[in-house]
Tab-separated table of C-alpha atoms in Angstrom:
chain	number	residue	atom	x	y	z
A	1	MET	CA	0.131	3.714	41.804
A	2	ARG	CA	1.002	7.036	43.054
A	3	ASP	CA	-1.151	5.530	46.280
A	4	LEU	CA	1.202	2.129	46.490
A	5	ALA	CA	4.480	3.542	45.882
A	6	TRP	CA	3.819	5.352	49.269
A	7	LEU	CA	2.370	2.629	50.078
A	8	VAL	CA	5.719	0.993	50.299
A	9	GLU	CA	7.556	4.046	51.367
A	10	LEU	CA	6.014	3.911	54.672
A	11	ALA	CA	6.413	-0.597	54.413
A	12	ASP	CA	10.697	0.551	54.137
A	13	THR	CA	10.172	2.910	56.714
A	14	GLU	CA	7.227	2.573	59.575
A	15	HIS	CA	6.939	6.953	60.393
A	16	VAL	CA	4.424	9.298	58.530
A	17	THR	CA	7.463	11.833	59.054
A	18	ASP	CA	9.788	10.267	57.854
A	19	THR	CA	8.784	9.207	55.263
A	20	ALA	CA	6.182	12.796	54.271
A	21	ALA	CA	9.638	14.307	54.408
A	22	THR	CA	11.276	11.578	51.496
A	23	LEU	CA	9.075	11.404	49.319
A	24	GLY	CA	8.246	15.808	49.816
A	25	VAL	CA	4.221	16.157	50.552
A	26	SER	CA	2.737	17.509	54.066
A	27	GLN	CA	2.294	14.432	56.873
A	28	PRO	CA	-1.980	14.790	56.182
A	29	THR	CA	-1.654	14.376	52.939
A	30	LEU	CA	0.253	11.462	53.547
A	31	SER	CA	-2.281	10.347	55.955
A	32	ARG	CA	-5.144	11.163	53.944
A	33	ALA	CA	-4.002	8.918	51.013
A	34	LEU	CA	-3.568	5.513	52.882
A	35	ALA	CA	-7.004	5.961	54.356
A	36	ARG	CA	-8.052	6.536	50.992
A	37	THR	CA	-6.084	3.622	50.103
A	38	GLU	CA	-7.459	1.403	53.302
A	39	HIS	CA	-10.690	2.527	52.499
A	40	GLU	CA	-10.849	1.025	49.763
A	41	LEU	CA	-9.153	-2.861	49.824
A	42	GLY	CA	-11.210	-2.963	53.615
A	43	ALA	CA	-8.221	-3.551	55.450
A	44	ARG	CA	-6.254	-1.989	58.091
A	45	LEU	CA	-2.136	-1.791	56.703
A	46	PHE	CA	-0.361	-0.858	59.538
A	47	GLU	CA	-0.729	-0.445	63.574
A	48	ARG	CA	0.752	2.744	65.093
A	49	VAL	CA	3.159	1.947	67.319
A	50	PRO	CA	5.033	4.064	69.908
A	51	HIS	CA	8.457	4.203	67.397
A	52	GLY	CA	6.256	4.720	64.049
A	53	LEU	CA	4.313	1.856	62.098
A	54	VAL	CA	4.202	-1.952	61.888
A	55	THR	CA	3.118	-3.041	58.598
A	56	THR	CA	-0.463	-5.817	60.065
A	57	PRO	CA	-0.273	-9.064	58.155
A	58	ASP	CA	-2.765	-7.721	56.456
A	59	GLY	CA	0.097	-4.131	54.621
A	60	GLU	CA	2.202	-6.984	53.184
A	61	LEU	CA	0.330	-8.871	51.531
A	62	VAL	CA	-1.133	-5.760	49.864
A	63	VAL	CA	2.733	-4.408	50.336
A	64	ASP	CA	4.221	-7.046	48.544
A	65	ALA	CA	1.159	-6.884	45.778
A	66	ALA	CA	1.797	-2.777	45.446
A	67	ARG	CA	5.721	-4.515	44.671
A	68	GLU	CA	4.776	-5.897	41.914
A	69	ILE	CA	1.758	-4.231	40.237
A	70	LEU	CA	4.758	-1.312	40.216
A	71	GLY	CA	7.589	-3.683	39.225
A	72	ARG	CA	4.832	-4.186	36.670
A	73	TYR	CA	3.871	-0.152	35.679
A	74	HIS	CA	8.349	0.614	35.230
A	75	GLN	CA	8.012	-2.245	33.161
A	76	LEU	CA	5.354	-1.046	30.798
A	77	VAL	CA	6.423	1.863	30.284
A	78	ARG	CA	10.390	1.836	29.861
A	79	ASP	CA	8.735	-0.683	26.707
A	80	LEU	CA	6.463	1.726	25.546
A	81	ALA	CA	9.342	4.311	26.030
A	82	GLY	CA	11.182	1.637	24.215
A	83	ARG	CA	8.188	0.939	21.333
A	84	ARG	CA	8.415	4.691	20.376
A	85	ASP	CA	11.532	5.023	19.988
A	86	PRO	CA	12.451	6.691	16.177
A	87	ASP	CA	15.663	4.751	16.526
A	88	ARG	CA	14.606	1.256	18.320
A	89	GLY	CA	11.032	0.854	18.593
A	90	VAL	CA	7.901	-1.080	16.362
A	91	VAL	CA	6.125	0.524	13.728
A	92	ARG	CA	2.672	-1.854	12.421
A	93	LEU	CA	2.369	-1.993	8.918
A	94	ALA	CA	-0.569	-3.771	7.181
A	95	PHE	CA	-0.395	-5.090	3.279
A	96	LEU	CA	-2.466	-5.990	1.096
A	97	ASP	CA	-1.192	-9.984	-0.288
A	98	SER	CA	-0.751	-8.704	-3.746
A	99	MET	CA	2.299	-6.327	-3.068
A	100	ALA	CA	3.951	-9.490	-0.693
A	101	THR	CA	6.776	-10.560	-3.312
A	102	SER	CA	6.668	-6.972	-5.018
A	103	LEU	CA	6.633	-3.414	-3.335
A	104	VAL	CA	7.507	-4.574	0.370
A	105	PRO	CA	9.614	-6.208	0.383
A	106	ARG	CA	11.160	-3.058	-1.575
A	107	ILE	CA	10.180	-0.599	1.386
A	108	LEU	CA	11.831	-2.432	3.428
A	109	ARG	CA	14.794	-3.267	2.443
A	110	GLY	CA	15.275	0.842	1.764
A	111	PHE	CA	14.200	2.066	5.266
A	112	HIS	CA	16.414	-1.664	7.098
A	113	GLU	CA	19.092	0.305	5.669
A	114	LEU	CA	17.947	3.600	7.661
A	115	ALA	CA	16.627	2.086	10.674
A	116	PRO	CA	18.221	-1.444	11.195
A	117	LEU	CA	16.749	-0.843	14.860
A	118	VAL	CA	13.714	-0.594	13.817
A	119	ARG	CA	10.960	-3.084	13.644
A	120	VAL	CA	7.961	-3.681	11.174
A	121	GLU	CA	5.864	-5.527	12.047
A	122	LEU	CA	3.319	-6.828	8.630
A	123	VAL	CA	0.064	-8.221	9.089
A	124	GLN	CA	-0.856	-8.716	5.177
A	125	GLU	CA	-5.307	-9.078	4.204
A	126	PRO	CA	-6.885	-7.908	2.566
A	127	GLY	CA	-8.866	-4.319	2.037
A	128	HIS	CA	-11.606	-3.924	3.934
A	129	ASP	CA	-9.077	-5.711	6.730
A	130	ILE	CA	-6.313	-3.322	6.863
A	131	ILE	CA	-8.826	-0.488	7.056
A	132	ARG	CA	-10.381	-2.182	10.554
A	133	ASP	CA	-7.298	-2.562	11.660
A	134	LEU	CA	-7.410	1.424	10.583
A	135	HIS	CA	-9.569	1.897	12.439
A	136	ARG	CA	-8.292	0.082	15.155
A	137	GLY	CA	-5.340	1.288	16.387
A	138	THR	CA	-3.691	-2.539	15.478
A	139	ALA	CA	-2.099	-0.922	12.076
A	140	GLU	CA	-0.321	2.394	11.820
A	141	LEU	CA	0.901	2.315	8.301
A	142	ALA	CA	-1.074	0.650	5.749
A	143	VAL	CA	-0.437	-0.060	1.673
A	144	THR	CA	-3.282	-0.532	-0.261
A	145	SER	CA	-5.044	-0.038	-3.459
A	146	THR	CA	-8.446	1.921	-2.027
A	147	ARG	CA	-8.126	5.258	-0.711
A	148	PRO	CA	-10.624	4.913	2.297
A	149	ASP	CA	-12.598	7.577	3.236
A	150	GLY	CA	-12.976	9.661	6.228
A	151	ASP	CA	-10.039	11.089	8.289
A	152	PHE	CA	-6.704	9.110	6.435
A	153	ALA	CA	-4.068	10.292	4.054
A	154	TRP	CA	-3.375	9.310	0.857
A	155	VAL	CA	0.095	8.897	-0.282
A	156	PRO	CA	-0.323	7.501	-4.208
A	157	LEU	CA	3.050	5.317	-4.536
A	158	GLN	CA	2.967	2.776	-7.927
A	159	GLU	CA	0.138	1.955	-10.947
A	160	GLU	CA	0.001	-0.421	-12.499
A	161	ARG	CA	-1.485	-1.752	-15.003
A	162	LEU	CA	-4.570	-4.355	-14.808
A	163	VAL	CA	-3.827	-6.861	-17.988
A	164	VAL	CA	-6.811	-10.288	-18.219
A	165	ILE	CA	-5.292	-13.421	-18.255
A	166	VAL	CA	-5.886	-15.902	-19.859
A	167	GLY	CA	-5.008	-19.871	-19.965
A	168	PRO	CA	-2.951	-21.494	-22.786
A	169	SER	CA	-5.882	-23.040	-24.008
A	170	HIS	CA	-8.275	-20.024	-24.035
A	171	ARG	CA	-9.561	-19.222	-27.135
A	172	LEU	CA	-8.229	-15.354	-26.650
A	173	ARG	CA	-4.518	-16.983	-26.489
A	174	GLY	CA	-2.797	-15.423	-29.873
A	175	ARG	CA	-4.438	-11.652	-29.068
A	176	LYS	CA	-2.335	-9.410	-27.695
A	177	GLN	CA	-5.428	-7.053	-26.702
A	178	VAL	CA	-8.824	-7.490	-25.887
A	179	ALA	CA	-12.197	-5.036	-25.233
A	180	LEU	CA	-13.291	-5.786	-22.251
A	181	ALA	CA	-16.866	-5.768	-23.834
A	182	GLU	CA	-15.715	-9.404	-25.814
A	183	LEU	CA	-15.854	-11.418	-22.227
A	184	ALA	CA	-19.372	-11.204	-21.522
A	185	ASP	CA	-19.177	-15.008	-22.265
A	186	ASP	CA	-16.346	-15.830	-20.356
A	187	GLU	CA	-16.448	-17.254	-16.845
A	188	LEU	CA	-14.379	-14.663	-14.013
A	189	VAL	CA	-12.220	-16.042	-11.418
A	190	THR	CA	-11.694	-12.634	-9.090
A	191	THR	CA	-11.563	-11.684	-5.593
A	192	PRO	CA	-13.944	-12.227	-3.476
A	193	VAL	CA	-17.275	-9.717	-3.588
A	194	GLY	CA	-16.173	-6.373	-0.796
A	195	PHE	CA	-12.749	-6.747	-1.651
A	196	GLY	CA	-11.000	-3.219	-3.671
A	197	HIS	CA	-9.875	-5.553	-6.061
A	198	ARG	CA	-13.180	-6.490	-6.330
A	199	THR	CA	-14.904	-3.258	-7.264
A	200	LEU	CA	-12.258	-2.081	-9.334
A	201	VAL	CA	-12.507	-5.426	-12.004
A	202	ASP	CA	-16.387	-4.867	-11.456
A	203	SER	CA	-16.572	-1.659	-12.174
A	204	LEU	CA	-14.427	-1.906	-15.179
A	205	LEU	CA	-16.937	-4.326	-16.679
A	206	ALA	CA	-20.028	-2.049	-15.150
A	207	ASP	CA	-18.262	0.136	-17.796
A	208	ALA	CA	-17.914	-2.530	-20.971
A	209	GLY	CA	-21.844	-3.943	-19.493
A	210	VAL	CA	-20.730	-6.840	-19.524
A	211	ALA	CA	-20.878	-8.789	-16.675
A	212	PRO	CA	-20.031	-12.238	-17.422
A	213	PRO	CA	-20.304	-15.628	-14.860
A	214	VAL	CA	-18.150	-15.505	-11.508
A	215	SER	CA	-16.704	-18.783	-11.546
A	216	PHE	CA	-14.093	-19.639	-9.197
A	217	GLU	CA	-13.571	-15.682	-6.246
A	218	SER	CA	-9.983	-16.330	-3.875
A	219	ALA	CA	-9.104	-14.252	-2.019
A	220	ASP	CA	-4.822	-14.634	-2.865
A	221	LEU	CA	-4.293	-13.333	-6.629
A	222	VAL	CA	-1.559	-15.506	-7.115
A	223	THR	CA	-4.607	-18.507	-6.155
A	224	ILE	CA	-6.456	-17.065	-9.890
A	225	GLU	CA	-3.785	-16.521	-11.966
A	226	GLY	CA	-3.405	-20.330	-11.247
A	227	LEU	CA	-6.974	-21.541	-11.547
A	228	VAL	CA	-6.180	-19.231	-14.458
A	229	ALA	CA	-3.624	-21.331	-15.498
A	230	ALA	CA	-5.637	-24.487	-15.357
A	231	GLY	CA	-7.817	-23.053	-17.961
A	232	LEU	CA	-11.126	-22.651	-14.831
A	233	GLY	CA	-11.610	-18.738	-16.641
A	234	LEU	CA	-9.579	-15.824	-17.148
A	235	ALA	CA	-9.233	-13.436	-14.774
A	236	ILE	CA	-8.494	-9.219	-14.303
A	237	VAL	CA	-5.067	-9.064	-12.491
A	238	PRO	CA	-2.288	-6.404	-12.250
A	239	GLU	CA	0.691	-6.799	-14.627
A	240	ALA	CA	3.063	-8.246	-11.929
A	241	GLN	CA	0.786	-11.116	-11.255
A	242	ALA	CA	0.465	-12.201	-15.004
A	243	GLY	CA	2.854	-15.478	-16.450
A	244	LEU	CA	3.714	-16.386	-12.269
A	245	SER	CA	1.924	-19.674	-13.745
A	246	ASP	CA	1.072	-20.368	-17.951
A	247	THR	CA	-1.326	-18.015	-17.763
A	248	LEU	CA	-0.783	-16.053	-20.894
A	249	SER	CA	-1.422	-11.492	-20.791
A	250	LEU	CA	-4.399	-9.654	-23.170
A	251	ARG	CA	-3.775	-5.561	-22.315
A	252	ILE	CA	-6.861	-4.020	-21.709
A	253	LEU	CA	-7.997	-1.326	-23.888
A	254	HIS	CA	-10.096	0.452	-21.148
A	255	ALA	CA	-8.141	4.570	-20.508
A	256	ARG	CA	-9.551	3.155	-16.311
A	257	ALA	CA	-8.111	-0.591	-16.073
A	258	ARG	CA	-4.955	0.558	-13.781
A	259	ARG	CA	-5.039	0.401	-9.841
A	260	THR	CA	-2.823	2.430	-7.604
A	261	ILE	CA	-1.293	1.400	-4.545
A	262	GLY	CA	-1.018	3.896	-1.889
A	263	LEU	CA	0.565	4.305	1.259
A	264	THR	CA	-2.467	5.537	3.927
A	265	TRP	CA	-3.120	6.356	7.766
A	266	ARG	CA	-5.008	8.140	10.068
A	267	THR	CA	-5.122	10.984	10.281
A	268	ASP	CA	-7.263	11.832	13.849
A	269	ARG	CA	-4.629	10.745	15.865
A	270	PRO	CA	-0.937	10.997	16.155
A	271	LEU	CA	0.765	8.604	14.803
A	272	ALA	CA	4.027	6.689	16.766
A	273	PRO	CA	7.862	8.086	16.086
A	274	PRO	CA	7.977	5.486	14.316
A	275	ALA	CA	5.666	4.902	12.832
A	276	VAL	CA	6.196	8.817	11.488
A	277	ARG	CA	9.693	7.683	10.190
A	278	LEU	CA	9.233	4.490	8.524
A	279	ARG	CA	6.305	6.996	6.595
A	280	ASP	CA	8.250	9.666	5.937
A	281	HIS	CA	10.577	7.884	4.276
A	282	VAL	CA	8.601	5.481	2.190
A	283	VAL	CA	7.316	9.059	0.912
A	284	ALA	CA	10.169	10.587	-0.486
A	285	GLU	CA	10.602	6.778	-2.063
A	286	ALA	CA	7.302	7.844	-4.084
A	287	PRO	CA	6.604	7.011	-6.536
A	288	TYR	CA	7.749	3.078	-7.026
A	289	ALA	CA	8.489	1.537	-9.705
A	290	THR	CA	6.387	-1.178	-10.957
A	291	ALA	CA	7.637	-4.908	-11.185
A	292	ARG	CA	7.067	-4.381	-15.559
């Protein structure tokens, strides 16, 4: 970028000595930069004449391109500075689908009141995709139900009770609570293998010594609740997801029938100022009460 800027200045001034004085560098330093550029491009950019320099046809092409490149570069620098402005920048937040109508809107409402000009770019996806995006840097902060391994911070935000939901015609519809061991012969509607929620559900069922057959899998807890309401099995979901259709919820007789929602971010690289501002706001407001 520096050499291109010097090249443009040379074309405008048409004199090596005057250009070197304007740039505050020695004439040999400027001449070496010009020679280096001409060597890299394989073209002679200026001809020496008695009064100074004249730009060659190839030089005119290069100088025009250099002006465009420098303009785009300076715009990039301004754009990056804007994105990192704690008052007007951009922060990328990833979150679980099940947080879309509950915790995340509450977080964003409070932050928007605090920093109305900061733009929060939202990504709604499964937990394993969230971790991938944190590693890639396409998300800076994330709301998820598992603490990532490795160089990640983790601040618990909310604890949710897990319940069993059944359809209105299910054999357990009149019950208020249930032991997981009673579910051995029922079909289970749940998330696919690899999802954090599936890992939690499988762990709870394994503790109870049962492994109900899976009838349907969906990445969306709202879809799971709808499938259960249609009589296609039962499910273990956060309490806030129960009753959205016609499902009935039963308290689980298990001490670990809960999930913790937390905020996480990488600790092996610094966060941009807008992300720091959102993180600090969320952490200061924690813990958040559950919807029910």
